[in-house]
Tab-separated table of C-alpha atoms and ligand atoms in Angstrom:
chain	number	residue	atom	x	y	z
A	22	MET	CA	32.268	74.537	-21.203
A	23	ASP	CA	30.943	76.686	-18.372
A	24	LEU	CA	27.246	76.339	-17.576
A	25	ASP	CA	27.424	78.408	-14.383
A	26	LEU	CA	25.511	81.660	-14.230
A	27	THR	CA	27.287	84.837	-13.192
A	28	GLU	CA	26.519	86.322	-9.805
A	29	ALA	CA	24.512	89.141	-11.455
A	30	GLN	CA	22.483	86.706	-13.571
A	31	ARG	CA	21.736	84.511	-10.557
A	32	ARG	CA	20.698	87.515	-8.456
A	33	LEU	CA	18.342	88.789	-11.137
A	34	ALA	CA	16.795	85.321	-11.576
A	35	GLU	CA	16.215	85.094	-7.814
A	36	GLN	CA	14.590	88.548	-7.833
A	37	ALA	CA	12.435	87.527	-10.787
A	38	ARG	CA	11.330	84.375	-8.976
A	39	ALA	CA	10.375	86.386	-5.908
A	40	VAL	CA	8.421	88.916	-8.008
A	41	ALA	CA	6.763	86.100	-9.965
A	42	LEU	CA	5.676	84.251	-6.834
A	43	GLY	CA	4.724	87.274	-4.764
A	44	GLU	CA	3.306	89.772	-7.217
A	45	ILE	CA	2.565	88.111	-10.548
A	46	GLY	CA	1.294	84.602	-9.814
A	47	PRO	CA	-1.577	85.624	-7.535
A	48	GLU	CA	-3.402	87.513	-10.311
A	49	ALA	CA	-2.419	85.265	-13.248
A	50	SER	CA	-5.603	83.234	-13.357
A	51	GLU	CA	-7.805	86.339	-13.243
A	52	VAL	CA	-5.709	88.085	-15.933
A	53	ASP	CA	-6.229	85.044	-18.156
A	54	ARG	CA	-9.927	84.692	-17.456
A	55	GLN	CA	-10.662	88.384	-17.980
A	56	GLN	CA	-8.225	88.654	-20.911
A	57	ARG	CA	-6.931	91.845	-19.351
A	58	PHE	CA	-3.558	93.547	-19.418
A	59	PRO	CA	-1.638	92.633	-16.214
A	60	GLN	CA	-1.028	96.190	-15.056
A	61	LYS	CA	0.218	95.302	-11.573
A	62	ALA	CA	2.556	92.587	-12.819
A	63	ILE	CA	4.103	94.839	-15.460
A	64	ALA	CA	4.568	97.625	-12.885
A	65	ALA	CA	6.331	95.105	-10.623
A	66	LEU	CA	8.696	94.051	-13.420
A	67	ALA	CA	9.368	97.674	-14.325
A	68	GLY	CA	10.213	98.426	-10.709
A	69	HIS	CA	12.959	95.791	-10.817
A	70	GLY	CA	14.503	96.848	-14.159
A	71	MET	CA	13.075	93.747	-15.844
A	72	LEU	CA	11.573	95.522	-18.835
A	73	GLY	CA	15.023	96.590	-20.004
A	74	VAL	CA	17.279	93.753	-18.914
A	75	CYS	CA	19.842	94.329	-21.687
A	76	VAL	CA	19.506	98.111	-21.696
A	77	PRO	CA	22.516	99.864	-20.092
A	78	LYS	CA	21.977	101.311	-16.634
A	79	GLU	CA	22.490	104.875	-17.930
A	80	TRP	CA	19.185	104.391	-19.819
A	81	ALA	CA	17.311	102.911	-16.849
A	82	GLY	CA	17.953	99.261	-17.756
A	83	ALA	CA	19.566	96.432	-15.789
A	84	GLY	CA	22.694	96.465	-17.980
A	85	LEU	CA	22.795	92.682	-18.298
A	86	ASP	CA	22.559	90.246	-21.212
A	87	THR	CA	20.298	87.891	-23.158
A	88	ILE	CA	20.921	85.012	-20.734
A	89	ALA	CA	19.732	87.218	-17.865
A	90	CYS	CA	16.700	88.181	-19.921
A	91	ALA	CA	15.897	84.511	-20.607
A	92	LEU	CA	16.151	83.783	-16.875
A	93	VAL	CA	13.701	86.574	-16.055
A	94	ILE	CA	11.265	85.454	-18.739
A	95	GLU	CA	11.345	81.821	-17.607
A	96	GLU	CA	10.647	82.812	-13.996
A	97	VAL	CA	7.839	85.168	-14.968
A	98	ALA	CA	6.291	82.632	-17.361
A	99	SER	CA	6.252	79.977	-14.662
A	100	ALA	CA	3.772	82.271	-12.870
A	101	CYS	CA	2.017	84.050	-15.765
A	102	ALA	CA	2.820	83.425	-19.421
A	103	SER	CA	0.852	86.494	-20.528
A	104	THR	CA	3.037	88.774	-18.421
A	105	ALA	CA	6.143	87.018	-19.747
A	106	ALA	CA	4.959	87.542	-23.337
A	107	ILE	CA	4.657	91.280	-22.699
A	108	ALA	CA	8.131	91.323	-21.118
A	109	CYS	CA	9.460	89.518	-24.218
A	110	VAL	CA	8.042	92.162	-26.544
A	111	GLN	CA	9.353	95.064	-24.488
A	112	ASN	CA	12.823	93.602	-23.834
A	113	LEU	CA	13.602	91.669	-26.978
A	114	LEU	CA	11.451	92.940	-29.838
A	115	VAL	CA	11.504	96.651	-29.023
A	116	CYS	CA	14.406	97.631	-26.718
A	117	GLU	CA	16.939	95.272	-28.343
A	118	PRO	CA	16.518	96.523	-31.943
A	119	ILE	CA	16.653	100.139	-30.735
A	120	LEU	CA	19.814	99.361	-28.782
A	121	ARG	CA	21.395	97.712	-31.817
A	122	PHE	CA	20.187	99.909	-34.687
A	123	GLY	CA	19.041	103.164	-33.056
A	124	SER	CA	20.768	106.529	-33.363
A	125	GLU	CA	21.977	108.182	-30.159
A	126	THR	CA	18.909	110.435	-30.279
A	127	GLN	CA	16.537	107.484	-30.683
A	128	LYS	CA	18.217	105.621	-27.835
A	129	ARG	CA	18.005	108.643	-25.571
A	130	GLN	CA	14.388	109.311	-26.520
A	131	TRP	CA	13.045	105.768	-26.195
A	132	LEU	CA	15.223	103.475	-24.082
A	133	PRO	CA	14.795	105.176	-20.677
A	134	VAL	CA	10.995	105.341	-20.990
A	135	LEU	CA	10.770	101.779	-22.278
A	136	ALA	CA	13.192	100.225	-19.782
A	137	SER	CA	11.503	101.988	-16.877
A	138	GLY	CA	8.069	100.865	-18.064
A	139	ALA	CA	6.859	104.478	-18.409
A	140	LYS	CA	5.900	103.548	-21.978
A	141	LEU	CA	5.271	100.220	-23.650
A	142	GLY	CA	6.233	99.247	-27.158
A	143	CYS	CA	4.967	96.751	-29.709
A	144	PHE	CA	6.456	95.053	-32.741
A	145	ALA	CA	4.396	95.158	-35.935
A	146	PHE	CA	5.588	92.835	-38.661
A	147	THR	CA	2.888	90.235	-39.483
A	148	GLU	CA	0.305	91.017	-42.148
A	149	ALA	CA	-2.888	89.184	-43.060
A	150	ASP	CA	-1.657	88.148	-46.504
A	151	GLY	CA	2.018	87.953	-45.553
A	152	GLY	CA	1.923	84.582	-43.812
A	153	SER	CA	4.894	83.069	-42.074
A	154	GLY	CA	7.626	84.106	-44.518
A	155	LEU	CA	9.701	87.282	-44.258
A	156	SER	CA	8.945	88.366	-47.820
A	157	GLY	CA	5.233	89.119	-47.570
A	158	VAL	CA	5.343	92.697	-46.282
A	159	ALA	CA	2.818	94.766	-48.232
A	160	THR	CA	2.766	97.807	-45.940
A	161	LEU	CA	4.338	100.574	-48.000
A	162	ALA	CA	6.779	103.243	-46.848
A	163	GLN	CA	6.928	105.890	-49.549
A	164	ARG	CA	9.400	108.739	-49.525
A	165	GLU	CA	7.820	112.192	-49.140
A	166	GLY	CA	10.388	114.954	-48.991
A	167	ASP	CA	12.779	114.089	-46.159
A	168	GLY	CA	10.304	111.764	-44.522
A	169	PHE	CA	8.036	108.794	-45.269
A	170	VAL	CA	4.353	108.004	-45.573
A	171	LEU	CA	3.236	104.585	-44.288
A	172	GLN	CA	0.208	102.781	-45.654
A	173	GLY	CA	-0.874	99.280	-44.672
A	174	GLN	CA	-2.258	97.007	-42.005
A	175	LYS	CA	-0.467	94.842	-39.443
A	176	SER	CA	-2.128	91.909	-37.719
A	177	PHE	CA	-1.646	90.145	-34.377
A	178	VAL	CA	0.295	92.966	-32.733
A	179	THR	CA	0.944	92.012	-29.103
A	180	CYS	CA	0.648	95.010	-26.761
A	181	ALA	CA	-0.707	97.295	-29.506
A	182	PRO	CA	-3.754	98.175	-27.336
A	183	VAL	CA	-1.454	99.571	-24.616
A	184	ALA	CA	1.664	100.613	-26.538
A	185	GLU	CA	2.818	104.166	-27.162
A	186	LEU	CA	5.463	103.084	-29.660
A	187	ALA	CA	5.245	100.639	-32.569
A	188	LEU	CA	8.288	99.244	-34.314
A	189	VAL	CA	6.904	98.825	-37.829
A	190	VAL	CA	8.526	96.900	-40.690
A	191	ALA	CA	7.446	98.219	-44.101
A	192	ALA	CA	8.429	97.894	-47.762
A	193	SER	CA	10.355	100.998	-48.835
A	194	SER	CA	11.384	99.417	-52.167
A	195	PRO	CA	8.813	96.682	-52.803
A	196	GLY	CA	10.296	93.588	-54.455
A	197	ALA	CA	13.919	94.791	-54.129
A	198	LYS	CA	16.535	92.648	-52.366
A	199	ASN	CA	16.938	95.099	-49.494
A	200	GLY	CA	13.451	96.476	-49.869
A	201	LEU	CA	12.402	96.631	-46.201
A	202	SER	CA	12.858	99.443	-43.722
A	203	ALA	CA	12.002	99.666	-40.029
A	204	PHE	CA	10.358	102.660	-38.363
A	205	LEU	CA	9.730	103.858	-34.823
A	206	VAL	CA	6.132	105.035	-34.925
A	207	PRO	CA	4.540	106.747	-31.904
A	208	THR	CA	1.047	105.233	-31.805
A	209	ALA	CA	-0.452	108.692	-31.256
A	210	THR	CA	0.656	109.705	-34.791
A	211	ALA	CA	-2.230	110.725	-37.059
A	212	GLY	CA	-3.323	107.814	-39.245
A	213	VAL	CA	-2.488	105.055	-36.741
A	214	SER	CA	-5.572	103.171	-35.573
A	215	LEU	CA	-6.254	99.922	-33.739
A	216	GLY	CA	-8.662	97.069	-34.336
A	217	PRO	CA	-10.722	95.525	-31.530
A	218	PRO	CA	-8.756	93.425	-29.003
A	219	HIS	CA	-8.384	89.752	-29.976
A	220	ALA	CA	-10.112	87.100	-27.905
A	221	LYS	CA	-7.461	84.365	-27.797
A	222	LEU	CA	-6.801	80.711	-26.943
A	223	GLY	CA	-3.777	81.503	-24.782
A	224	LEU	CA	-1.499	84.342	-23.654
A	225	ARG	CA	-4.814	86.067	-23.168
A	226	GLY	CA	-3.493	88.857	-20.952
A	227	ALA	CA	-0.865	89.775	-23.559
A	228	VAL	CA	-3.474	91.940	-25.223
A	229	SER	CA	-3.249	92.163	-29.003
A	230	CYS	CA	-5.061	93.613	-31.999
A	231	SER	CA	-4.485	94.710	-35.577
A	232	LEU	CA	-2.808	98.047	-36.278
A	233	ALA	CA	-3.684	100.121	-39.335
A	234	LEU	CA	-1.364	102.732	-40.843
A	235	ASP	CA	-3.367	105.053	-43.060
A	236	GLY	CA	-1.210	107.748	-44.617
A	237	VAL	CA	1.001	107.963	-41.508
A	238	ARG	CA	3.521	110.784	-42.069
A	239	LEU	CA	6.857	110.241	-40.389
A	240	PRO	CA	9.975	112.394	-40.211
A	241	ALA	CA	13.264	110.943	-41.509
A	242	HIS	CA	14.435	110.413	-37.927
A	243	ALA	CA	11.683	107.812	-37.409
A	244	LEU	CA	13.728	105.414	-39.548
A	245	LEU	CA	15.427	102.743	-37.393
A	246	GLY	CA	18.764	101.933	-38.991
A	247	SER	CA	19.019	103.143	-42.551
A	248	GLU	CA	16.691	102.770	-45.496
A	249	GLY	CA	16.801	99.170	-46.752
A	250	THR	CA	18.050	97.624	-43.478
A	251	GLY	CA	14.577	96.601	-42.274
A	252	GLY	CA	15.363	92.952	-43.087
A	253	ASP	CA	18.384	93.087	-40.760
A	254	VAL	CA	16.303	94.704	-38.007
A	255	LEU	CA	13.630	92.058	-38.490
A	256	ARG	CA	16.018	89.097	-38.355
A	257	PHE	CA	17.826	90.560	-35.338
A	258	ALA	CA	14.539	91.099	-33.509
A	259	LEU	CA	13.176	87.659	-34.428
A	260	ASP	CA	16.334	85.931	-33.164
A	261	ALA	CA	15.913	87.719	-29.841
A	262	GLY	CA	12.152	87.158	-29.791
A	263	ARG	CA	12.559	83.435	-30.439
A	264	ILE	CA	14.981	83.092	-27.532
A	265	GLY	CA	12.386	84.878	-25.420
A	266	ALA	CA	9.626	82.573	-26.697
A	267	ALA	CA	11.822	79.586	-25.845
A	268	ALA	CA	12.412	80.864	-22.302
A	269	LEU	CA	8.693	81.547	-21.939
A	270	SER	CA	7.946	77.989	-23.070
A	271	VAL	CA	10.387	76.581	-20.497
A	272	GLY	CA	8.575	78.586	-17.814
A	273	VAL	CA	5.174	77.257	-18.906
A	274	ALA	CA	6.495	73.684	-19.033
A	275	ARG	CA	7.954	74.112	-15.553
A	276	ALA	CA	4.638	75.370	-14.185
A	277	ALA	CA	2.845	72.357	-15.677
A	278	PHE	CA	5.483	69.967	-14.323
A	279	THR	CA	5.402	71.477	-10.817
A	280	ALA	CA	1.616	71.321	-10.628
A	281	ALA	CA	1.541	67.763	-11.990
A	282	THR	CA	4.230	66.510	-9.586
A	283	ARG	CA	2.505	68.046	-6.575
A	284	TYR	CA	-0.824	66.586	-7.629
A	285	ALA	CA	0.632	63.135	-8.332
A	286	LEU	CA	2.110	63.009	-4.824
A	287	GLU	CA	-1.110	64.177	-3.138
A	288	ARG	CA	-3.805	62.442	-5.136
A	289	ARG	CA	-4.669	58.988	-3.793
A	290	THR	CA	-6.905	56.462	-5.494
A	291	ASN	CA	-7.655	53.015	-4.062
A	292	GLY	CA	-5.364	53.742	-1.150
A	293	ALA	CA	-2.247	54.623	-3.158
A	294	ALA	CA	-0.752	57.868	-4.458
A	295	ILE	CA	-1.005	58.079	-8.263
A	296	SER	CA	2.741	58.873	-8.244
A	297	ASP	CA	3.229	55.174	-7.402
A	298	HIS	CA	2.152	54.254	-10.939
A	299	GLN	CA	5.001	53.853	-13.373
A	300	ALA	CA	2.818	55.372	-16.110
A	301	ILE	CA	2.719	58.636	-14.131
A	302	GLN	CA	6.412	58.448	-13.186
A	303	PHE	CA	7.423	58.108	-16.846
A	304	LYS	CA	5.435	61.210	-17.747
A	305	LEU	CA	7.124	63.215	-14.997
A	306	ALA	CA	10.572	61.920	-15.969
A	307	GLU	CA	9.956	62.846	-19.604
A	308	MET	CA	8.730	66.346	-18.680
A	309	SER	CA	11.689	67.042	-16.438
A	310	THR	CA	14.175	65.845	-19.071
A	311	GLN	CA	12.531	67.890	-21.841
A	312	ILE	CA	12.479	70.994	-19.651
A	313	ASP	CA	16.222	70.698	-18.997
A	314	ALA	CA	16.936	70.072	-22.688
A	315	ALA	CA	14.856	73.083	-23.699
A	316	ARG	CA	16.495	75.305	-21.098
A	317	LEU	CA	19.987	74.305	-22.198
A	318	LEU	CA	19.164	75.053	-25.841
A	319	THR	CA	17.728	78.395	-24.773
A	320	TRP	CA	20.849	79.287	-22.821
A	321	ARG	CA	23.060	78.215	-25.725
A	322	ALA	CA	21.155	80.478	-28.110
A	323	ALA	CA	21.295	83.358	-25.618
A	324	ALA	CA	25.025	82.822	-25.010
A	325	ALA	CA	25.728	82.755	-28.761
A	326	ARG	CA	23.847	86.005	-29.150
A	327	ASP	CA	25.687	87.606	-26.238
A	328	ALA	CA	28.995	86.471	-27.748
A	329	GLY	CA	28.087	88.378	-30.908
A	330	GLY	CA	27.967	85.306	-33.129
A	331	GLY	CA	25.166	84.145	-35.414
A	332	ALA	CA	22.361	82.918	-33.186
A	333	SER	CA	19.539	82.389	-35.713
A	334	THR	CA	19.746	78.613	-35.986
A	335	TYR	CA	20.301	78.172	-32.251
A	336	ALA	CA	17.332	80.473	-31.556
A	337	SER	CA	15.125	78.456	-33.919
A	338	MET	CA	16.246	75.156	-32.358
A	339	ALA	CA	15.562	76.477	-28.863
A	340	LYS	CA	12.167	77.850	-29.828
A	341	LEU	CA	11.172	74.648	-31.629
A	342	VAL	CA	12.200	72.266	-28.843
A	343	ALA	CA	10.980	74.446	-25.974
A	344	SER	CA	7.555	75.209	-27.441
A	345	GLU	CA	6.899	71.573	-28.307
A	346	ALA	CA	8.190	70.499	-24.867
A	347	ALA	CA	5.801	72.998	-23.259
A	348	SER	CA	2.844	71.665	-25.223
A	349	ARG	CA	3.703	68.067	-24.369
A	350	ALA	CA	4.333	68.853	-20.698
A	351	ALA	CA	1.086	70.793	-20.381
A	352	SER	CA	-0.873	68.042	-22.124
A	353	ASP	CA	0.649	65.380	-19.855
A	354	ALA	CA	-0.023	67.557	-16.817
A	355	VAL	CA	-3.711	67.774	-17.772
A	356	GLN	CA	-3.683	63.978	-18.145
A	357	ILE	CA	-2.110	63.502	-14.712
A	358	LEU	CA	-4.712	65.726	-13.088
A	359	GLY	CA	-7.477	63.715	-14.767
A	360	GLY	CA	-10.880	65.398	-14.471
A	361	ASN	CA	-9.406	68.179	-12.352
A	362	GLY	CA	-6.992	68.933	-15.218
A	363	CYS	CA	-9.953	70.078	-17.251
A	364	LEU	CA	-11.125	72.581	-14.642
A	365	CYS	CA	-10.161	76.249	-14.655
A	366	ASP	CA	-9.604	75.942	-10.873
A	367	TYR	CA	-6.243	74.268	-11.580
A	368	PRO	CA	-3.424	76.042	-13.440
A	369	VAL	CA	-2.634	73.278	-15.921
A	370	GLU	CA	-5.485	74.037	-18.325
A	371	ARG	CA	-4.094	77.585	-18.671
A	372	CYS	CA	-0.618	76.103	-19.284
A	373	PHE	CA	-2.172	73.861	-21.956
A	374	ARG	CA	-3.669	76.856	-23.809
A	375	ASP	CA	-0.628	79.118	-23.355
A	376	ALA	CA	1.720	76.358	-24.515
A	377	LYS	CA	-0.147	75.844	-27.774
A	378	VAL	CA	0.364	79.490	-28.703
A	379	THR	CA	4.132	79.142	-28.251
A	380	GLU	CA	4.171	76.700	-31.193
A	381	ILE	CA	2.696	79.404	-33.418
A	382	TYR	CA	3.766	82.909	-32.482
A	383	GLU	CA	7.289	84.187	-33.279
A	384	GLY	CA	7.234	81.791	-36.251
A	385	THR	CA	5.487	78.420	-36.278
A	386	SER	CA	7.294	75.128	-35.603
A	387	GLU	CA	7.189	74.412	-39.334
A	388	ILE	CA	8.965	77.689	-40.069
A	389	GLN	CA	11.620	76.958	-37.407
A	390	ARG	CA	12.217	73.529	-38.990
A	391	LEU	CA	12.530	75.117	-42.429
A	392	GLY	CA	15.033	77.685	-41.136
A	393	ILE	CA	17.128	75.050	-39.343
A	394	ALA	CA	17.160	72.778	-42.409
A	395	SER	CA	18.055	75.632	-44.721
A	396	ALA	CA	21.032	76.596	-42.499
A	397	LEU	CA	22.174	72.952	-42.302
A	398	LEU	CA	22.033	72.457	-46.044
A	399	LYS	CA	24.051	75.625	-46.652
A	400	GLU	CA	26.921	74.380	-44.456
B	530	LIG	C1	-0.791	85.313	-29.686
B	530	LIG	C2	-0.037	85.831	-30.868
B	530	LIG	C3	0.752	86.949	-30.744
B	530	LIG	C4	1.430	87.465	-31.857
B	530	LIG	N1	2.148	88.623	-31.715
B	530	LIG	C5	2.728	89.166	-32.816
B	530	LIG	C6	3.411	90.444	-32.721
B	530	LIG	O1	3.511	91.038	-31.639
B	530	LIG	N2	3.912	90.986	-33.854
B	530	LIG	C7	3.823	90.365	-35.056
B	530	LIG	O2	4.314	90.904	-36.055
B	530	LIG	N3	3.216	89.137	-35.182
B	530	LIG	C8	2.662	88.549	-34.097
B	530	LIG	N4	2.007	87.344	-34.212
B	530	LIG	C9	1.913	86.693	-35.507
B	530	LIG	C10	2.638	85.380	-35.580
B	530	LIG	O3	4.029	85.560	-35.592
B	530	LIG	C11	2.108	84.627	-36.798
B	530	LIG	O4	0.735	84.301	-36.531
B	530	LIG	C12	2.883	83.385	-37.091
B	530	LIG	O5	4.184	83.691	-37.511
B	530	LIG	C13	2.199	82.523	-38.162
B	530	LIG	O6	1.851	83.302	-39.268
B	530	LIG	P1	0.371	83.192	-39.860
B	530	LIG	O7	-0.577	83.364	-38.742
B	530	LIG	O8	0.271	84.140	-41.003
B	530	LIG	O9	0.245	81.696	-40.335
B	530	LIG	P2	0.385	81.143	-41.831
B	530	LIG	O10	1.652	81.633	-42.450
B	530	LIG	O11	-0.903	81.371	-42.532
B	530	LIG	O12	0.571	79.596	-41.528
B	530	LIG	C14	-0.527	78.690	-41.370
B	530	LIG	C15	0.046	77.286	-41.277
B	530	LIG	O13	0.773	76.971	-42.480
B	530	LIG	C16	2.116	76.609	-42.148
B	530	LIG	N5	3.040	77.136	-43.144
B	530	LIG	C17	3.082	78.384	-43.655
B	530	LIG	N6	4.091	78.506	-44.535
B	530	LIG	C18	4.688	77.296	-44.592
B	530	LIG	C19	5.782	76.772	-45.319
B	530	LIG	N7	6.505	77.516	-46.151
B	530	LIG	N8	6.123	75.462	-45.119
B	530	LIG	C20	5.424	74.680	-44.259
B	530	LIG	N9	4.373	75.130	-43.546
B	530	LIG	C21	4.009	76.409	-43.706
B	530	LIG	C22	2.388	77.268	-40.794
B	530	LIG	O14	3.429	76.599	-40.126
B	530	LIG	C23	1.035	77.102	-40.129
B	530	LIG	O15	0.930	75.814	-39.596
B	530	LIG	C24	1.334	86.807	-33.104
B	530	LIG	C25	0.543	85.653	-33.211
B	530	LIG	C26	-0.137	85.163	-32.128
B	530	LIG	C27	-0.986	83.940	-32.282
């Protein structure tokens, strides 16, 4: 087993760390507090090819793989989880499905502008009454001549307020086994409208809102893949997105751990550093171990995906372990900082809020457990 990164992966991770420290971290707290889109941070990532890590160089991407993408997302998340969440959407939920299922024309039209950051995309699957399962898509895609008319409402769409392209999953044959289709919908299309921006617990700079599709007329070439393959597009995108969410969680956990370790070494009470207490040491040891475990699961899922094998269960395991590790690490970090952990002046309260969201978005922990169990019981 080879756990070494390639030279290209290591170089990109180093670049991402430098960008995260120099250009993203300094505005992270303000982005969170103001719940605003991190324009400067996204421009910085775009400038380094980090919005299209897996996109071939001929289409303005970095031409690397899912492991490289996970490395970038972890580094970015250790500075600003909101920025990392946006990078996840662009790289893994939008570019990846286009790369895998898009026609040559679609790839040429969308990948260069997405990978270069000239345009942002969003991924619109969730619906208010759909819940966590994959079967609750009520948005309809009805045939009209050569094209389709979309009618429905999507909720919780990250980046919708800033996106020029929405990847929309809709029911083209409601109730049928292969009844879903995926569409590339320019958000300027007549009939597309946005709800007000959400005010959120965490990932507050990864702006989101609902997206309504009211009689949206699309040409046949807006179909991503063929009619009835929307379920495949969805599963493919969710596998990628969950690996991204896992990497993001590792980054958040790392940020919490770093802040807690530094604080524990510096903070002195009754003449001794709090790091002298075994109770604090155990917390730090647990955090560090969980971070490594989560990262290894994330890399395994990414490697399985890059090898072309089934990565769904690995992606769910990585997402489950990493998001819960992030929540625990952030909670323990708040505990280690004591009263200061509750203040917005220290980064751990932001980690605490961002980490909680990772247990919910891209499929809740319960849904990951269900998916893992279902795969196990089929074996
Ligand atoms: C910040 C944020 C960003 C998001 N971005 C996007 C996006 O860009 N695109 C997009 O399409 N969606 C997005 N989502 C939606 C997200 O994926 C869903 O919120 C999530 O999958 C949970 O679905 P739900 O909210 O409908 O919860 P529900 O399905 O209503 O679940 C509520 C609770 O019930 C539990 N539950 C539900 N079903 C079961 C079951 N069968 N067994 C056991 N427990 C169950 C859940 O685990 C959860 O604890 C985002 C959400 C958030 C919070």
